[in-house]
JSON list of C-alpha atoms in Angstrom, two decimals:
[
{"chain": "M", "resi": 1, "resn": "MET", "atom": "CA", "xyz": [0.00, 0.00, 0.00]},
{"chain": "M", "resi": 2, "resn": "PRO", "atom": "CA", "xyz": [2.74, 2.61, 0.77]},
{"chain": "M", "resi": 3, "resn": "GLU", "atom": "CA", "xyz": [4.30, 2.03, -2.67]},
{"chain": "M", "resi": 4, "resn": "ARG", "atom": "CA", "xyz": [0.98, 2.89, -4.32]},
{"chain": "M", "resi": 5, "resn": "ILE", "atom": "CA", "xyz": [0.63, 6.13, -2.35]},
{"chain": "M", "resi": 6, "resn": "ASP", "atom": "CA", "xyz": [4.22, 7.12, -3.14]},
{"chain": "M", "resi": 7, "resn": "LYS", "atom": "CA", "xyz": [3.59, 6.60, -6.88]},
{"chain": "M", "resi": 8, "resn": "LYS", "atom": "CA", "xyz": [0.42, 8.70, -6.69]},
{"chain": "M", "resi": 9, "resn": "LEU", "atom": "CA", "xyz": [2.28, 11.47, -4.86]},
{"chain": "M", "resi": 10, "resn": "ILE", "atom": "CA", "xyz": [5.11, 11.39, -7.37]},
{"chain": "M", "resi": 11, "resn": "ALA", "atom": "CA", "xyz": [2.68, 11.49, -10.30]},
{"chain": "M", "resi": 12, "resn": "ALA", "atom": "CA", "xyz": [0.74, 14.37, -8.69]},
{"chain": "M", "resi": 13, "resn": "GLY", "atom": "CA", "xyz": [4.01, 16.23, -8.08]},
{"chain": "M", "resi": 14, "resn": "ILE", "atom": "CA", "xyz": [5.10, 15.82, -11.70]},
{"chain": "M", "resi": 15, "resn": "VAL", "atom": "CA", "xyz": [1.73, 16.98, -13.04]},
{"chain": "M", "resi": 16, "resn": "SER", "atom": "CA", "xyz": [1.76, 19.95, -10.64]},
{"chain": "M", "resi": 17, "resn": "GLY", "atom": "CA", "xyz": [5.28, 20.86, -11.75]},
{"chain": "M", "resi": 18, "resn": "PHE", "atom": "CA", "xyz": [4.25, 20.84, -15.42]},
{"chain": "M", "resi": 19, "resn": "LEU", "atom": "CA", "xyz": [1.22, 23.02, -14.63]},
{"chain": "M", "resi": 20, "resn": "VAL", "atom": "CA", "xyz": [3.39, 25.56, -12.79]},
{"chain": "M", "resi": 21, "resn": "LEU", "atom": "CA", "xyz": [5.89, 25.65, -15.68]},
{"chain": "M", "resi": 22, "resn": "PHE", "atom": "CA", "xyz": [3.07, 26.05, -18.21]},
{"chain": "M", "resi": 23, "resn": "TYR", "atom": "CA", "xyz": [1.62, 28.94, -16.17]},
{"chain": "M", "resi": 24, "resn": "LEU", "atom": "CA", "xyz": [5.02, 30.67, -15.92]},
{"chain": "M", "resi": 25, "resn": "PHE", "atom": "CA", "xyz": [5.64, 30.30, -19.66]},
{"chain": "M", "resi": 26, "resn": "THR", "atom": "CA", "xyz": [2.29, 31.98, -20.39]},
{"chain": "M", "resi": 27, "resn": "LEU", "atom": "CA", "xyz": [3.23, 34.93, -18.13]},
{"chain": "M", "resi": 28, "resn": "PHE", "atom": "CA", "xyz": [6.87, 35.32, -19.14]},
{"chain": "M", "resi": 29, "resn": "ASP", "atom": "CA", "xyz": [7.99, 34.18, -22.55]},
{"chain": "M", "resi": 30, "resn": "PRO", "atom": "CA", "xyz": [11.74, 33.49, -22.07]},
{"chain": "M", "resi": 31, "resn": "PHE", "atom": "CA", "xyz": [12.26, 33.48, -25.84]},
{"chain": "M", "resi": 32, "resn": "GLU", "atom": "CA", "xyz": [10.71, 36.91, -26.34]},
{"chain": "M", "resi": 33, "resn": "PRO", "atom": "CA", "xyz": [13.43, 39.54, -26.64]},
{"chain": "M", "resi": 34, "resn": "ASP", "atom": "CA", "xyz": [13.64, 42.47, -24.28]},
{"chain": "M", "resi": 35, "resn": "PHE", "atom": "CA", "xyz": [13.88, 45.94, -25.79]},
{"chain": "M", "resi": 36, "resn": "LEU", "atom": "CA", "xyz": [15.40, 45.91, -29.23]},
{"chain": "M", "resi": 37, "resn": "TYR", "atom": "CA", "xyz": [15.24, 49.59, -30.16]},
{"chain": "M", "resi": 38, "resn": "GLN", "atom": "CA", "xyz": [15.50, 52.89, -28.32]},
{"chain": "M", "resi": 39, "resn": "MET", "atom": "CA", "xyz": [14.55, 56.42, -29.30]},
{"chain": "M", "resi": 40, "resn": "ASN", "atom": "CA", "xyz": [15.85, 59.55, -27.59]},
{"chain": "M", "resi": 41, "resn": "GLY", "atom": "CA", "xyz": [13.81, 62.57, -28.50]},
{"chain": "M", "resi": 42, "resn": "ARG", "atom": "CA", "xyz": [11.21, 65.20, -27.80]},
{"chain": "M", "resi": 43, "resn": "ILE", "atom": "CA", "xyz": [7.45, 64.80, -27.75]},
{"chain": "M", "resi": 44, "resn": "GLU", "atom": "CA", "xyz": [5.91, 66.67, -30.68]},
{"chain": "M", "resi": 45, "resn": "GLU", "atom": "CA", "xyz": [2.28, 65.81, -29.89]},
{"chain": "M", "resi": 46, "resn": "VAL", "atom": "CA", "xyz": [0.20, 63.81, -27.41]},
{"chain": "M", "resi": 47, "resn": "LYS", "atom": "CA", "xyz": [-3.00, 62.49, -28.96]},
{"chain": "M", "resi": 48, "resn": "ASN", "atom": "CA", "xyz": [-5.38, 59.94, -27.38]},
{"chain": "M", "resi": 49, "resn": "ASP", "atom": "CA", "xyz": [-3.29, 56.80, -26.73]},
{"chain": "M", "resi": 50, "resn": "SER", "atom": "CA", "xyz": [-0.37, 57.92, -28.90]},
{"chain": "M", "resi": 51, "resn": "ILE", "atom": "CA", "xyz": [2.65, 60.15, -28.56]},
{"chain": "M", "resi": 52, "resn": "PHE", "atom": "CA", "xyz": [4.56, 61.51, -31.54]},
{"chain": "M", "resi": 53, "resn": "VAL", "atom": "CA", "xyz": [8.29, 61.64, -30.83]},
{"chain": "M", "resi": 54, "resn": "SER", "atom": "CA", "xyz": [10.95, 63.30, -32.96]},
{"chain": "M", "resi": 55, "resn": "GLY", "atom": "CA", "xyz": [14.51, 62.20, -32.27]},
{"chain": "M", "resi": 56, "resn": "THR", "atom": "CA", "xyz": [17.25, 59.66, -32.85]},
{"chain": "M", "resi": 57, "resn": "ILE", "atom": "CA", "xyz": [16.67, 55.92, -32.94]},
{"chain": "M", "resi": 58, "resn": "LYS", "atom": "CA", "xyz": [19.25, 53.25, -32.37]},
{"chain": "M", "resi": 59, "resn": "SER", "atom": "CA", "xyz": [19.40, 49.50, -32.11]},
{"chain": "M", "resi": 60, "resn": "LEU", "atom": "CA", "xyz": [20.31, 48.04, -28.72]},
{"chain": "M", "resi": 61, "resn": "ASP", "atom": "CA", "xyz": [22.12, 45.19, -30.45]},
{"chain": "M", "resi": 62, "resn": "PRO", "atom": "CA", "xyz": [25.82, 45.67, -29.55]},
{"chain": "M", "resi": 63, "resn": "GLY", "atom": "CA", "xyz": [26.83, 44.67, -33.09]},
{"chain": "M", "resi": 64, "resn": "ASN", "atom": "CA", "xyz": [24.64, 47.33, -34.71]},
{"chain": "M", "resi": 65, "resn": "SER", "atom": "CA", "xyz": [25.81, 50.96, -34.44]},
{"chain": "M", "resi": 66, "resn": "ARG", "atom": "CA", "xyz": [23.25, 52.37, -36.89]},
{"chain": "M", "resi": 67, "resn": "GLN", "atom": "CA", "xyz": [21.44, 55.57, -35.84]},
{"chain": "M", "resi": 68, "resn": "GLU", "atom": "CA", "xyz": [18.79, 57.56, -37.65]},
{"chain": "M", "resi": 69, "resn": "SER", "atom": "CA", "xyz": [16.73, 60.69, -37.00]},
{"chain": "M", "resi": 70, "resn": "LYS", "atom": "CA", "xyz": [12.98, 60.56, -37.61]},
{"chain": "M", "resi": 71, "resn": "THR", "atom": "CA", "xyz": [9.53, 61.04, -36.10]},
{"chain": "M", "resi": 72, "resn": "ILE", "atom": "CA", "xyz": [7.58, 58.01, -34.85]},
{"chain": "M", "resi": 73, "resn": "GLU", "atom": "CA", "xyz": [4.09, 57.61, -33.44]},
{"chain": "M", "resi": 74, "resn": "PHE", "atom": "CA", "xyz": [4.25, 55.45, -30.31]},
{"chain": "M", "resi": 75, "resn": "GLU", "atom": "CA", "xyz": [1.13, 53.68, -29.09]},
{"chain": "M", "resi": 76, "resn": "VAL", "atom": "CA", "xyz": [0.80, 53.70, -25.31]},
{"chain": "M", "resi": 77, "resn": "THR", "atom": "CA", "xyz": [-0.82, 50.51, -24.02]},
{"chain": "M", "resi": 78, "resn": "PRO", "atom": "CA", "xyz": [-1.83, 49.35, -20.53]},
{"chain": "M", "resi": 79, "resn": "LYS", "atom": "CA", "xyz": [1.44, 47.34, -20.50]},
{"chain": "M", "resi": 80, "resn": "THR", "atom": "CA", "xyz": [3.63, 50.40, -21.19]},
{"chain": "M", "resi": 81, "resn": "VAL", "atom": "CA", "xyz": [5.93, 51.08, -18.20]},
{"chain": "M", "resi": 82, "resn": "PHE", "atom": "CA", "xyz": [6.54, 54.71, -17.22]},
{"chain": "M", "resi": 83, "resn": "LYS", "atom": "CA", "xyz": [9.52, 55.86, -15.16]},
{"chain": "M", "resi": 84, "resn": "THR", "atom": "CA", "xyz": [10.62, 59.35, -14.29]},
{"chain": "M", "resi": 85, "resn": "ASN", "atom": "CA", "xyz": [13.85, 60.74, -12.94]},
{"chain": "M", "resi": 86, "resn": "ALA", "atom": "CA", "xyz": [12.51, 63.36, -10.57]},
{"chain": "M", "resi": 87, "resn": "LEU", "atom": "CA", "xyz": [14.80, 66.32, -9.86]},
{"chain": "M", "resi": 88, "resn": "ILE", "atom": "CA", "xyz": [14.13, 67.36, -6.25]},
{"chain": "M", "resi": 89, "resn": "ILE", "atom": "CA", "xyz": [14.72, 71.08, -5.75]},
{"chain": "M", "resi": 90, "resn": "THR", "atom": "CA", "xyz": [14.32, 72.66, -2.31]},
{"chain": "M", "resi": 91, "resn": "SER", "atom": "CA", "xyz": [13.23, 76.21, -1.54]},
{"chain": "M", "resi": 92, "resn": "GLU", "atom": "CA", "xyz": [16.65, 76.85, 0.06]},
{"chain": "M", "resi": 93, "resn": "GLN", "atom": "CA", "xyz": [18.35, 75.93, -3.22]},
{"chain": "M", "resi": 94, "resn": "LEU", "atom": "CA", "xyz": [16.08, 78.31, -5.15]},
{"chain": "M", "resi": 95, "resn": "LYS", "atom": "CA", "xyz": [16.59, 81.15, -2.66]},
{"chain": "M", "resi": 96, "resn": "SER", "atom": "CA", "xyz": [20.39, 80.78, -2.69]},
{"chain": "M", "resi": 97, "resn": "GLY", "atom": "CA", "xyz": [20.55, 82.07, -6.26]},
{"chain": "M", "resi": 98, "resn": "GLY", "atom": "CA", "xyz": [23.74, 80.10, -6.74]},
{"chain": "M", "resi": 99, "resn": "THR", "atom": "CA", "xyz": [24.60, 76.87, -8.48]},
{"chain": "M", "resi": 100, "resn": "PHE", "atom": "CA", "xyz": [23.17, 73.74, -6.92]},
{"chain": "M", "resi": 101, "resn": "HIS", "atom": "CA", "xyz": [22.79, 70.09, -7.72]},
{"chain": "M", "resi": 102, "resn": "PRO", "atom": "CA", "xyz": [19.26, 68.74, -7.24]},
{"chain": "M", "resi": 103, "resn": "GLU", "atom": "CA", "xyz": [18.72, 65.31, -5.77]},
{"chain": "M", "resi": 104, "resn": "VAL", "atom": "CA", "xyz": [17.61, 62.77, -8.38]},
{"chain": "M", "resi": 105, "resn": "GLN", "atom": "CA", "xyz": [15.13, 60.03, -7.53]},
{"chain": "M", "resi": 106, "resn": "GLN", "atom": "CA", "xyz": [13.73, 57.45, -9.92]},
{"chain": "M", "resi": 107, "resn": "LYS", "atom": "CA", "xyz": [9.98, 57.18, -9.46]},
{"chain": "M", "resi": 108, "resn": "PRO", "atom": "CA", "xyz": [7.10, 55.57, -11.29]},
{"chain": "M", "resi": 109, "resn": "GLY", "atom": "CA", "xyz": [5.88, 57.81, -14.07]},
{"chain": "M", "resi": 110, "resn": "PHE", "atom": "CA", "xyz": [2.42, 58.33, -15.52]},
{"chain": "M", "resi": 111, "resn": "VAL", "atom": "CA", "xyz": [1.03, 59.02, -18.96]},
{"chain": "M", "resi": 112, "resn": "SER", "atom": "CA", "xyz": [-0.29, 62.32, -17.56]},
{"chain": "M", "resi": 113, "resn": "GLY", "atom": "CA", "xyz": [3.35, 63.41, -17.10]},
{"chain": "M", "resi": 114, "resn": "LEU", "atom": "CA", "xyz": [3.88, 63.45, -20.87]},
{"chain": "M", "resi": 115, "resn": "THR", "atom": "CA", "xyz": [3.43, 66.81, -22.53]},
{"chain": "M", "resi": 116, "resn": "GLU", "atom": "CA", "xyz": [4.66, 68.43, -25.72]},
{"chain": "M", "resi": 117, "resn": "ASN", "atom": "CA", "xyz": [8.38, 69.27, -25.70]},
{"chain": "M", "resi": 118, "resn": "THR", "atom": "CA", "xyz": [9.10, 66.75, -22.93]},
{"chain": "M", "resi": 119, "resn": "VAL", "atom": "CA", "xyz": [12.44, 65.05, -23.55]},
{"chain": "M", "resi": 120, "resn": "ILE", "atom": "CA", "xyz": [12.02, 61.29, -23.31]},
{"chain": "M", "resi": 121, "resn": "GLN", "atom": "CA", "xyz": [13.53, 57.91, -24.01]},
{"chain": "M", "resi": 122, "resn": "VAL", "atom": "CA", "xyz": [11.24, 55.26, -25.49]},
{"chain": "M", "resi": 123, "resn": "TRP", "atom": "CA", "xyz": [12.00, 51.55, -25.82]},
{"chain": "M", "resi": 124, "resn": "SER", "atom": "CA", "xyz": [10.21, 49.29, -28.26]},
{"chain": "M", "resi": 125, "resn": "LYS", "atom": "CA", "xyz": [10.41, 45.77, -29.65]},
{"chain": "M", "resi": 126, "resn": "ASP", "atom": "CA", "xyz": [9.35, 47.06, -33.06]},
{"chain": "M", "resi": 127, "resn": "ASP", "atom": "CA", "xyz": [12.05, 47.76, -35.66]},
{"chain": "M", "resi": 128, "resn": "LEU", "atom": "CA", "xyz": [12.00, 51.56, -35.43]},
{"chain": "M", "resi": 129, "resn": "PHE", "atom": "CA", "xyz": [14.17, 51.88, -38.54]},
{"chain": "M", "resi": 130, "resn": "ASN", "atom": "CA", "xyz": [11.38, 50.40, -40.69]},
{"chain": "M", "resi": 131, "resn": "VAL", "atom": "CA", "xyz": [8.13, 51.68, -39.15]},
{"chain": "M", "resi": 132, "resn": "SER", "atom": "CA", "xyz": [6.40, 54.99, -38.58]},
{"chain": "M", "resi": 133, "resn": "LYS", "atom": "CA", "xyz": [4.19, 53.65, -35.77]},
{"chain": "M", "resi": 134, "resn": "ALA", "atom": "CA", "xyz": [5.31, 51.37, -32.92]},
{"chain": "M", "resi": 135, "resn": "ILE", "atom": "CA", "xyz": [4.23, 50.15, -29.49]},
{"chain": "M", "resi": 136, "resn": "ALA", "atom": "CA", "xyz": [6.01, 51.78, -26.54]},
{"chain": "M", "resi": 137, "resn": "VAL", "atom": "CA", "xyz": [7.22, 49.14, -24.10]},
{"chain": "M", "resi": 138, "resn": "GLU", "atom": "CA", "xyz": [8.89, 51.54, -21.65]},
{"chain": "M", "resi": 139, "resn": "ILE", "atom": "CA", "xyz": [9.09, 55.33, -21.43]},
{"chain": "M", "resi": 140, "resn": "HIS", "atom": "CA", "xyz": [11.49, 57.39, -19.28]},
{"chain": "M", "resi": 141, "resn": "TYR", "atom": "CA", "xyz": [11.26, 61.15, -18.78]},
{"chain": "M", "resi": 142, "resn": "ILE", "atom": "CA", "xyz": [12.47, 63.87, -16.41]},
{"chain": "M", "resi": 143, "resn": "SER", "atom": "CA", "xyz": [10.14, 65.59, -13.97]},
{"chain": "M", "resi": 144, "resn": "TYR", "atom": "CA", "xyz": [10.71, 68.35, -11.44]},
{"chain": "M", "resi": 145, "resn": "ASP", "atom": "CA", "xyz": [9.65, 68.34, -7.79]},
{"chain": "M", "resi": 146, "resn": "LEU", "atom": "CA", "xyz": [9.60, 72.01, -6.88]},
{"chain": "M", "resi": 147, "resn": "PRO", "atom": "CA", "xyz": [8.70, 73.44, -3.46]},
{"chain": "M", "resi": 148, "resn": "THR", "atom": "CA", "xyz": [5.15, 74.71, -3.08]},
{"chain": "M", "resi": 149, "resn": "GLN", "atom": "CA", "xyz": [4.86, 78.43, -2.59]}
]
């Protein structure tokens, strides 16, 4: 009788292991590449779920040094990740009138932080050299935390 229970437990463990692996593969595709292309530029227009960015694109492949300037429409999806480097400026720094170095903190960003003329970096899996519209996977921009008056 104990041999039969052990075989059932082993079989259940194997089946459970396969189910966990299947679940993880549906969440995270290990064969799907991370970012392939990056664009550094300035937002020309924000329209519905799209941002139009004018700047320089480059491949993140170490063997590819190609760069090109162009304007691309990036679609912002619910999966797009936003990050901001917030420059923290205190009232003492502003009052000093001299040179100062603000503290920089990386914080989660929001689509509402994107406005025209904002300088941003956009990462995409789409070949930005061959498209005029792409999906934004991750967007980084600079924001300012100024003291309230």
